[in-house]
Amino acid sequence: MTGRRDLDGIWTVLASRPPAAGVVTAPTGYRVSAGDLLAGIDSEGRRHLLIPLSAGEAARTDTKGRAVHLARIAEGGLQYLTVFCRLPELHRVFTQFCRELVESIEDAASPAREASAAFDRWRALFSEAEQHDQLSDEALIGLMGELVAVERILGHGAPPDLRFWVGPHSDLHDLRSATHAIEVKATLAREGRIVAISSIDQLQEPEGSDLVLLHLRFDRDPGGLNLTELITRVLAAGAHRPELERRLREVGADPHDLATYGARRFRLTDMRAYDVGGPAFPRLVRSDFAIGDLPPGTLRLSYSIDLTNEPPIPLSDALVDEVLASLAEEVAHAMDS
């Protein structure tokens, strides 16, 4: 059959203009007896494959899994069985599944029944993939560290749309305003303050801005906070839920299935902040090299710094609070102007 399109490409294009509600769709070039198969993106950015149903055709639904669901949906006056992926980190596996599925259902007597059977065949792989792609303790602690900082900044009146929290968007630093940047580092290590720096630019102040490194230490504690409870606190501090959930998805934490992290509880035991541009702070930046940049042939540089001893001297609590308040005020003012 001609006109077949690459599923991943269709989803990528649709994701550039997600709907405010419902599902936006596009033809795939595949067809069953009841009509054209559609690819879709919903308002939460989830990928769908819509299989048209004949009048009276039975279609099994299954919404028990964490990764992929089967559901009925009405679109354009027609009834569809939709298969959709709830975890962005599983898009690759889901695309493989859908490519197999569209080939297998074209000539099937009951496309819905064949889709259900294919779903069962792939269930174990979905389960394995979703377990593999849960946030590691290191990534979870990193996220919780950022959420602690976000909660404090919201407490100083920052906009609820979280525009200042840019880390999930792969920005160089985690929190930003016009003249302040904050890089958040969190750890479970009980001894020392060894901090991994991922690039030559991570400890470089943005032009016209200062840069603070916020170091948080957590301990495992059955009586401590889990991710759901910390998110609840951030929402209580004023965060808009859609913006918060969007950032959670971007870092690989499904906002609709946070219960999987419920048993992983931590207590914040120490938080220190450092002026990265201050005296005796250990760092490498491009200007440290004789040519003003990384030597030719050096593609990437990562390193670790030790903040265990003083100097460098951490900022006082009052000064940290001042920086957070100033960042919040700047972002709020920029939104109003």
mmCIF file of C-alpha atoms in Angstrom, residues 32-323:
data_model
loop_
_atom_site.group_PDB
_atom_site.id
_atom_site.type_symbol
_atom_site.label_atom_id
_atom_site.label_comp_id
_atom_site.label_asym_id
_atom_site.label_seq_id
_atom_site.Cartn_x
_atom_site.Cartn_y
_atom_site.Cartn_z
ATOM 1 C CA VAL A 32 -8.428 -1.698 7.939
ATOM 2 C CA SER A 33 -11.920 -2.573 6.797
ATOM 3 C CA ALA A 34 -13.527 0.039 9.058
ATOM 4 C CA GLY A 35 -11.322 2.898 7.874
ATOM 5 C CA ASP A 36 -7.940 4.589 8.178
ATOM 6 C CA LEU A 37 -5.586 4.073 11.101
ATOM 7 C CA LEU A 38 -4.666 7.373 12.723
ATOM 8 C CA ALA A 39 -1.707 8.515 14.778
ATOM 9 C CA GLY A 40 -2.548 10.980 17.544
ATOM 10 C CA ILE A 41 -1.198 13.176 20.322
ATOM 11 C CA ASP A 42 -3.359 14.173 23.276
ATOM 12 C CA SER A 43 -3.238 17.259 25.490
ATOM 13 C CA GLU A 44 -0.698 15.583 27.784
ATOM 14 C CA GLY A 45 1.643 14.739 24.912
ATOM 15 C CA ARG A 46 0.853 11.006 24.961
ATOM 16 C CA ARG A 47 1.211 9.063 21.707
ATOM 17 C CA HIS A 48 -1.871 7.248 20.361
ATOM 18 C CA LEU A 49 -2.532 4.769 17.576
ATOM 19 C CA LEU A 50 -6.253 4.862 16.714
ATOM 20 C CA ILE A 51 -7.784 1.736 15.154
ATOM 21 C CA PRO A 52 -11.279 2.297 13.648
ATOM 22 C CA LEU A 53 -14.017 -0.062 14.783
ATOM 23 C CA SER A 54 -16.783 -1.497 12.667
ATOM 24 C CA ALA A 55 -20.350 -1.031 13.873
ATOM 25 C CA GLY A 56 -20.903 -3.347 16.815
ATOM 26 C CA GLU A 57 -17.285 -4.563 16.857
ATOM 27 C CA ALA A 58 -16.217 -5.609 20.340
ATOM 28 C CA ALA A 59 -13.030 -4.032 21.644
ATOM 29 C CA ARG A 60 -11.276 -4.945 24.866
ATOM 30 C CA THR A 61 -9.968 -2.126 27.060
ATOM 31 C CA ASP A 62 -7.072 -2.390 29.516
ATOM 32 C CA THR A 63 -5.958 0.510 31.709
ATOM 33 C CA LYS A 64 -4.145 -1.452 34.411
ATOM 34 C CA GLY A 65 -0.586 -1.105 33.167
ATOM 35 C CA ARG A 66 1.712 1.779 33.914
ATOM 36 C CA ALA A 67 3.123 2.170 30.415
ATOM 37 C CA VAL A 68 0.580 1.366 27.678
ATOM 38 C CA HIS A 69 -3.225 1.344 27.763
ATOM 39 C CA LEU A 70 -6.054 0.162 25.501
ATOM 40 C CA ALA A 71 -9.179 2.353 25.482
ATOM 41 C CA ARG A 72 -12.176 3.263 23.342
ATOM 42 C CA ILE A 73 -12.374 6.776 21.974
ATOM 43 C CA ALA A 74 -14.706 8.737 19.703
ATOM 44 C CA GLU A 75 -13.043 10.856 17.019
ATOM 45 C CA GLY A 76 -14.727 12.611 14.095
ATOM 46 C CA GLY A 77 -17.979 10.802 14.737
ATOM 47 C CA LEU A 78 -16.325 7.356 14.572
ATOM 48 C CA GLN A 79 -15.428 4.856 17.252
ATOM 49 C CA TYR A 80 -11.807 3.801 17.676
ATOM 50 C CA LEU A 81 -9.757 1.490 19.820
ATOM 51 C CA THR A 82 -6.774 3.567 20.869
ATOM 52 C CA VAL A 83 -3.473 2.159 22.038
ATOM 53 C CA PHE A 84 -1.519 4.872 23.845
ATOM 54 C CA CYS A 85 1.774 5.259 25.651
ATOM 55 C CA ARG A 86 1.764 7.004 29.031
ATOM 56 C CA LEU A 87 5.548 7.232 29.526
ATOM 57 C CA PRO A 88 7.636 9.419 27.205
ATOM 58 C CA GLU A 89 10.758 7.428 28.004
ATOM 59 C CA LEU A 90 9.124 4.365 26.397
ATOM 60 C CA HIS A 91 8.371 6.044 23.063
ATOM 61 C CA ARG A 92 10.982 3.963 21.264
ATOM 62 C CA VAL A 93 9.537 0.653 22.480
ATOM 63 C CA PHE A 94 5.984 1.836 21.806
ATOM 64 C CA THR A 95 6.889 2.808 18.240
ATOM 65 C CA GLN A 96 8.335 -0.646 17.623
ATOM 66 C CA PHE A 97 5.132 -2.192 18.953
ATOM 67 C CA CYS A 98 2.935 -0.003 16.740
ATOM 68 C CA ARG A 99 4.987 -0.737 13.628
ATOM 69 C CA GLU A 100 4.413 -4.454 14.187
ATOM 70 C CA LEU A 101 0.771 -3.866 15.045
ATOM 71 C CA VAL A 102 -0.198 -1.928 11.902
ATOM 72 C CA GLU A 103 1.307 -4.649 9.727
ATOM 73 C CA SER A 104 -0.551 -7.413 11.552
ATOM 74 C CA ILE A 105 -4.055 -5.920 11.648
ATOM 75 C CA GLU A 106 -4.523 -4.768 8.044
ATOM 76 C CA ASP A 107 -5.940 -8.106 6.878
ATOM 77 C CA ALA A 108 -7.263 -9.292 10.242
ATOM 78 C CA ALA A 109 -10.912 -10.321 10.476
ATOM 79 C CA SER A 110 -11.106 -8.345 13.723
ATOM 80 C CA PRO A 111 -8.382 -5.680 13.996
ATOM 81 C CA ALA A 112 -9.451 -4.937 17.575
ATOM 82 C CA ARG A 113 -9.015 -8.592 18.575
ATOM 83 C CA GLU A 114 -5.622 -8.776 16.886
ATOM 84 C CA ALA A 115 -4.572 -5.539 18.613
ATOM 85 C CA SER A 116 -5.533 -7.049 21.964
ATOM 86 C CA ALA A 117 -3.503 -10.189 21.224
ATOM 87 C CA ALA A 118 -0.472 -8.126 20.174
ATOM 88 C CA PHE A 119 -0.835 -6.069 23.339
ATOM 89 C CA ASP A 120 -0.639 -9.254 25.413
ATOM 90 C CA ARG A 121 2.414 -10.470 23.487
ATOM 91 C CA TRP A 122 4.225 -7.203 24.223
ATOM 92 C CA ARG A 123 3.028 -6.812 27.826
ATOM 93 C CA ALA A 124 6.132 -8.421 29.341
ATOM 94 C CA LEU A 125 8.401 -6.146 27.314
ATOM 95 C CA PHE A 126 6.444 -3.068 28.376
ATOM 96 C CA SER A 127 6.698 -4.169 32.009
ATOM 97 C CA GLU A 128 10.433 -4.771 31.732
ATOM 98 C CA ALA A 129 10.989 -1.450 29.998
ATOM 99 C CA GLU A 130 8.970 0.568 32.499
ATOM 100 C CA GLN A 131 10.857 -0.959 35.442
ATOM 101 C CA HIS A 132 14.158 -0.283 33.738
ATOM 102 C CA ASP A 133 13.208 3.328 33.056
ATOM 103 C CA GLN A 134 12.060 4.320 36.529
ATOM 104 C CA LEU A 135 14.182 7.055 37.990
ATOM 105 C CA SER A 136 17.280 5.757 39.710
ATOM 106 C CA ASP A 137 17.928 6.888 43.280
ATOM 107 C CA GLU A 138 20.489 9.351 41.932
ATOM 108 C CA ALA A 139 18.023 10.872 39.465
ATOM 109 C CA LEU A 140 15.219 10.846 42.036
ATOM 110 C CA ILE A 141 17.326 12.692 44.592
ATOM 111 C CA GLY A 142 18.356 15.181 41.924
ATOM 112 C CA LEU A 143 14.697 15.861 41.135
ATOM 113 C CA MET A 144 13.772 16.170 44.812
ATOM 114 C CA GLY A 145 16.630 18.615 45.352
ATOM 115 C CA GLU A 146 15.296 20.826 42.560
ATOM 116 C CA LEU A 147 11.768 20.585 43.958
ATOM 117 C CA VAL A 148 12.982 21.747 47.382
ATOM 118 C CA ALA A 149 14.495 24.826 45.733
ATOM 119 C CA VAL A 150 11.373 25.402 43.614
ATOM 120 C CA GLU A 151 9.187 25.283 46.724
ATOM 121 C CA ARG A 152 11.298 27.922 48.460
ATOM 122 C CA ILE A 153 11.300 30.218 45.421
ATOM 123 C CA LEU A 154 7.527 29.922 45.078
ATOM 124 C CA GLY A 155 7.334 30.914 48.737
ATOM 125 C CA HIS A 156 8.927 34.227 47.742
ATOM 126 C CA GLY A 157 6.208 34.954 45.193
ATOM 127 C CA ALA A 158 7.625 33.465 42.004
ATOM 128 C CA PRO A 159 5.112 32.903 39.179
ATOM 129 C CA PRO A 160 3.110 29.691 39.490
ATOM 130 C CA ASP A 161 3.867 28.790 35.850
ATOM 131 C CA LEU A 162 7.381 27.774 37.001
ATOM 132 C CA ARG A 163 9.073 29.605 34.144
ATOM 133 C CA PHE A 164 12.131 29.982 36.374
ATOM 134 C CA TRP A 165 12.606 26.180 36.614
ATOM 135 C CA VAL A 166 14.441 25.565 33.365
ATOM 136 C CA GLY A 167 16.496 22.487 34.264
ATOM 137 C CA PRO A 168 13.936 19.980 32.913
ATOM 138 C CA HIS A 169 14.129 21.804 29.565
ATOM 139 C CA SER A 170 17.850 20.865 29.383
ATOM 140 C CA ASP A 171 18.956 24.403 30.142
ATOM 141 C CA LEU A 172 22.554 24.746 31.326
ATOM 142 C CA HIS A 173 21.438 25.646 34.870
ATOM 143 C CA ASP A 174 18.406 24.544 36.861
ATOM 144 C CA LEU A 175 16.861 27.838 38.005
ATOM 145 C CA ARG A 176 17.106 31.178 36.221
ATOM 146 C CA SER A 177 16.114 34.815 36.295
ATOM 147 C CA ALA A 178 17.636 37.812 34.528
ATOM 148 C CA THR A 179 20.558 38.211 36.956
ATOM 149 C CA HIS A 180 20.563 34.989 38.977
ATOM 150 C CA ALA A 181 21.307 31.382 38.082
ATOM 151 C CA ILE A 182 21.207 28.437 40.464
ATOM 152 C CA GLU A 183 22.631 24.983 39.851
ATOM 153 C CA VAL A 184 21.206 22.339 42.194
ATOM 154 C CA LYS A 185 23.260 19.305 43.236
ATOM 155 C CA ALA A 186 21.807 16.695 45.583
ATOM 156 C CA THR A 187 23.401 13.593 47.059
ATOM 157 C CA LEU A 188 22.808 10.584 49.299
ATOM 158 C CA ALA A 189 26.496 10.374 50.244
ATOM 159 C CA ARG A 190 26.861 10.716 54.017
ATOM 160 C CA GLU A 191 30.484 11.792 54.007
ATOM 161 C CA GLY A 192 32.159 14.615 52.120
ATOM 162 C CA ARG A 193 30.740 16.956 49.514
ATOM 163 C CA ILE A 194 32.063 15.674 46.215
ATOM 164 C CA VAL A 195 30.130 17.256 43.349
ATOM 165 C CA ALA A 196 30.158 15.979 39.765
ATOM 166 C CA ILE A 197 30.316 18.719 37.129
ATOM 167 C CA SER A 198 28.986 17.560 33.785
ATOM 168 C CA SER A 199 30.497 20.113 31.400
ATOM 169 C CA ILE A 200 33.014 22.925 31.091
ATOM 170 C CA ASP A 201 30.178 25.477 31.066
ATOM 171 C CA GLN A 202 28.155 24.238 34.039
ATOM 172 C CA LEU A 203 30.015 26.449 36.544
ATOM 173 C CA GLN A 204 30.282 29.445 34.212
ATOM 174 C CA GLU A 205 28.099 32.380 35.191
ATOM 175 C CA PRO A 206 25.660 33.400 32.430
ATOM 176 C CA GLU A 207 26.438 36.824 31.012
ATOM 177 C CA GLY A 208 25.127 39.528 33.339
ATOM 178 C CA SER A 209 24.260 37.009 36.045
ATOM 179 C CA ASP A 210 25.708 35.500 39.183
ATOM 180 C CA LEU A 211 25.732 31.749 39.750
ATOM 181 C CA VAL A 212 25.008 29.918 42.987
ATOM 182 C CA LEU A 213 25.587 26.204 43.518
ATOM 183 C CA LEU A 214 23.032 24.743 45.927
ATOM 184 C CA HIS A 215 24.202 21.493 47.520
ATOM 185 C CA LEU A 216 21.662 19.306 49.343
ATOM 186 C CA ARG A 217 22.297 16.133 51.285
ATOM 187 C CA PHE A 218 19.518 13.577 51.823
ATOM 188 C CA ASP A 219 19.411 10.461 53.999
ATOM 189 C CA ARG A 220 17.173 7.459 53.477
ATOM 190 C CA ASP A 221 14.537 7.635 56.197
ATOM 191 C CA PRO A 222 11.266 5.652 56.496
ATOM 192 C CA GLY A 223 9.794 8.703 58.197
ATOM 193 C CA GLY A 224 10.970 11.123 55.522
ATOM 194 C CA LEU A 225 9.336 12.552 52.413
ATOM 195 C CA ASN A 226 8.575 10.648 49.255
ATOM 196 C CA LEU A 227 8.219 12.235 45.836
ATOM 197 C CA THR A 228 4.420 12.472 45.971
ATOM 198 C CA GLU A 229 4.471 14.342 49.282
ATOM 199 C CA LEU A 230 7.110 16.763 48.077
ATOM 200 C CA ILE A 231 5.114 17.453 44.919
ATOM 201 C CA THR A 232 2.054 18.093 47.086
ATOM 202 C CA ARG A 233 4.059 20.692 49.008
ATOM 203 C CA VAL A 234 5.162 22.377 45.777
ATOM 204 C CA LEU A 235 1.543 22.542 44.600
ATOM 205 C CA ALA A 236 0.525 23.992 47.985
ATOM 206 C CA ALA A 237 3.231 26.634 47.516
ATOM 207 C CA GLY A 238 1.379 27.784 44.402
ATOM 208 C CA ALA A 239 2.702 25.800 41.428
ATOM 209 C CA HIS A 240 0.302 25.280 38.548
ATOM 210 C CA ARG A 241 -0.280 21.558 38.237
ATOM 211 C CA PRO A 242 -0.071 21.346 34.394
ATOM 212 C CA GLU A 243 3.308 23.084 34.338
ATOM 213 C CA LEU A 244 4.640 20.958 37.182
ATOM 214 C CA GLU A 245 3.439 17.738 35.581
ATOM 215 C CA ARG A 246 4.971 18.737 32.254
ATOM 216 C CA ARG A 247 8.372 19.125 33.888
ATOM 217 C CA LEU A 248 8.003 15.837 35.730
ATOM 218 C CA ARG A 249 7.350 14.066 32.445
ATOM 219 C CA GLU A 250 10.385 15.725 30.895
ATOM 220 C CA VAL A 251 12.660 14.237 33.552
ATOM 221 C CA GLY A 252 11.038 10.803 33.270
ATOM 222 C CA ALA A 253 8.707 10.820 36.297
ATOM 223 C CA ASP A 254 5.155 9.917 35.297
ATOM 224 C CA PRO A 255 2.913 12.345 37.231
ATOM 225 C CA HIS A 256 0.022 9.870 37.079
ATOM 226 C CA ASP A 257 1.905 6.983 38.638
ATOM 227 C CA LEU A 258 4.027 8.436 41.406
ATOM 228 C CA ALA A 259 2.934 5.671 43.752
ATOM 229 C CA THR A 260 5.806 3.569 42.397
ATOM 230 C CA TYR A 261 8.144 5.906 44.304
ATOM 231 C CA GLY A 262 6.079 5.814 47.505
ATOM 232 C CA ALA A 263 8.405 3.558 49.485
ATOM 233 C CA ARG A 264 11.504 5.585 48.638
ATOM 234 C CA ARG A 265 11.583 8.171 51.424
ATOM 235 C CA PHE A 266 14.303 10.658 52.239
ATOM 236 C CA ARG A 267 15.068 13.335 54.796
ATOM 237 C CA LEU A 268 16.912 16.538 53.928
ATOM 238 C CA THR A 269 19.796 16.749 56.397
ATOM 239 C CA ASP A 270 21.979 19.533 55.030
ATOM 240 C CA MET A 271 21.760 22.352 52.509
ATOM 241 C CA ARG A 272 24.586 24.694 51.618
ATOM 242 C CA ALA A 273 24.948 27.313 48.912
ATOM 243 C CA TYR A 274 28.102 28.683 47.331
ATOM 244 C CA ASP A 275 28.896 31.692 45.196
ATOM 245 C CA VAL A 276 30.582 29.995 42.260
ATOM 246 C CA GLY A 277 32.412 33.172 41.313
ATOM 247 C CA GLY A 278 33.703 33.744 44.830
ATOM 248 C CA PRO A 279 37.279 33.342 46.052
ATOM 249 C CA ALA A 280 38.665 29.817 46.428
ATOM 250 C CA PHE A 281 35.722 28.134 44.727
ATOM 251 C CA PRO A 282 37.114 25.195 42.725
ATOM 252 C CA ARG A 283 36.030 25.184 39.099
ATOM 253 C CA LEU A 284 37.179 25.039 35.500
ATOM 254 C CA VAL A 285 35.881 27.430 32.842
ATOM 255 C CA ARG A 286 36.953 28.050 29.268
ATOM 256 C CA SER A 287 39.035 31.104 30.169
ATOM 257 C CA ASP A 288 41.274 28.925 32.364
ATOM 258 C CA PHE A 289 42.893 27.521 29.224
ATOM 259 C CA ALA A 290 45.695 29.398 27.470
ATOM 260 C CA ILE A 291 43.721 29.709 24.242
ATOM 261 C CA GLY A 292 40.545 30.777 26.053
ATOM 262 C CA ASP A 293 38.764 27.561 25.180
ATOM 263 C CA LEU A 294 39.086 23.807 25.418
ATOM 264 C CA PRO A 295 42.206 22.531 23.644
ATOM 265 C CA PRO A 296 41.616 21.433 20.040
ATOM 266 C CA GLY A 297 40.347 17.882 19.835
ATOM 267 C CA THR A 298 38.762 17.965 23.299
ATOM 268 C CA LEU A 299 35.117 17.149 22.708
ATOM 269 C CA ARG A 300 33.836 17.075 26.268
ATOM 270 C CA LEU A 301 35.153 17.741 29.762
ATOM 271 C CA SER A 302 33.563 16.586 33.002
ATOM 272 C CA TYR A 303 35.147 16.630 36.444
ATOM 273 C CA SER A 304 34.427 16.597 40.162
ATOM 274 C CA ILE A 305 35.005 19.212 42.838
ATOM 275 C CA ASP A 306 35.411 18.796 46.597
ATOM 276 C CA LEU A 307 33.431 21.137 48.848
ATOM 277 C CA THR A 308 34.045 19.123 52.016
ATOM 278 C CA ASN A 309 36.381 21.622 53.665
ATOM 279 C CA GLU A 310 36.509 25.407 53.882
ATOM 280 C CA PRO A 311 37.294 27.415 51.885
ATOM 281 C CA PRO A 312 35.127 27.806 49.930
ATOM 282 C CA ILE A 313 32.866 29.231 52.618
ATOM 283 C CA PRO A 314 29.138 28.656 52.087
ATOM 284 C CA LEU A 315 26.778 31.601 51.949
ATOM 285 C CA SER A 316 24.847 32.464 55.082
ATOM 286 C CA ASP A 317 21.213 31.374 55.315
ATOM 287 C CA ALA A 318 20.142 35.013 55.173
ATOM 288 C CA LEU A 319 22.091 35.619 51.968
ATOM 289 C CA VAL A 320 20.713 32.466 50.357
ATOM 290 C CA ASP A 321 17.204 33.596 51.203
ATOM 291 C CA GLU A 322 17.996 36.981 49.685
ATOM 292 C CA VAL A 323 19.137 35.368 46.420
#
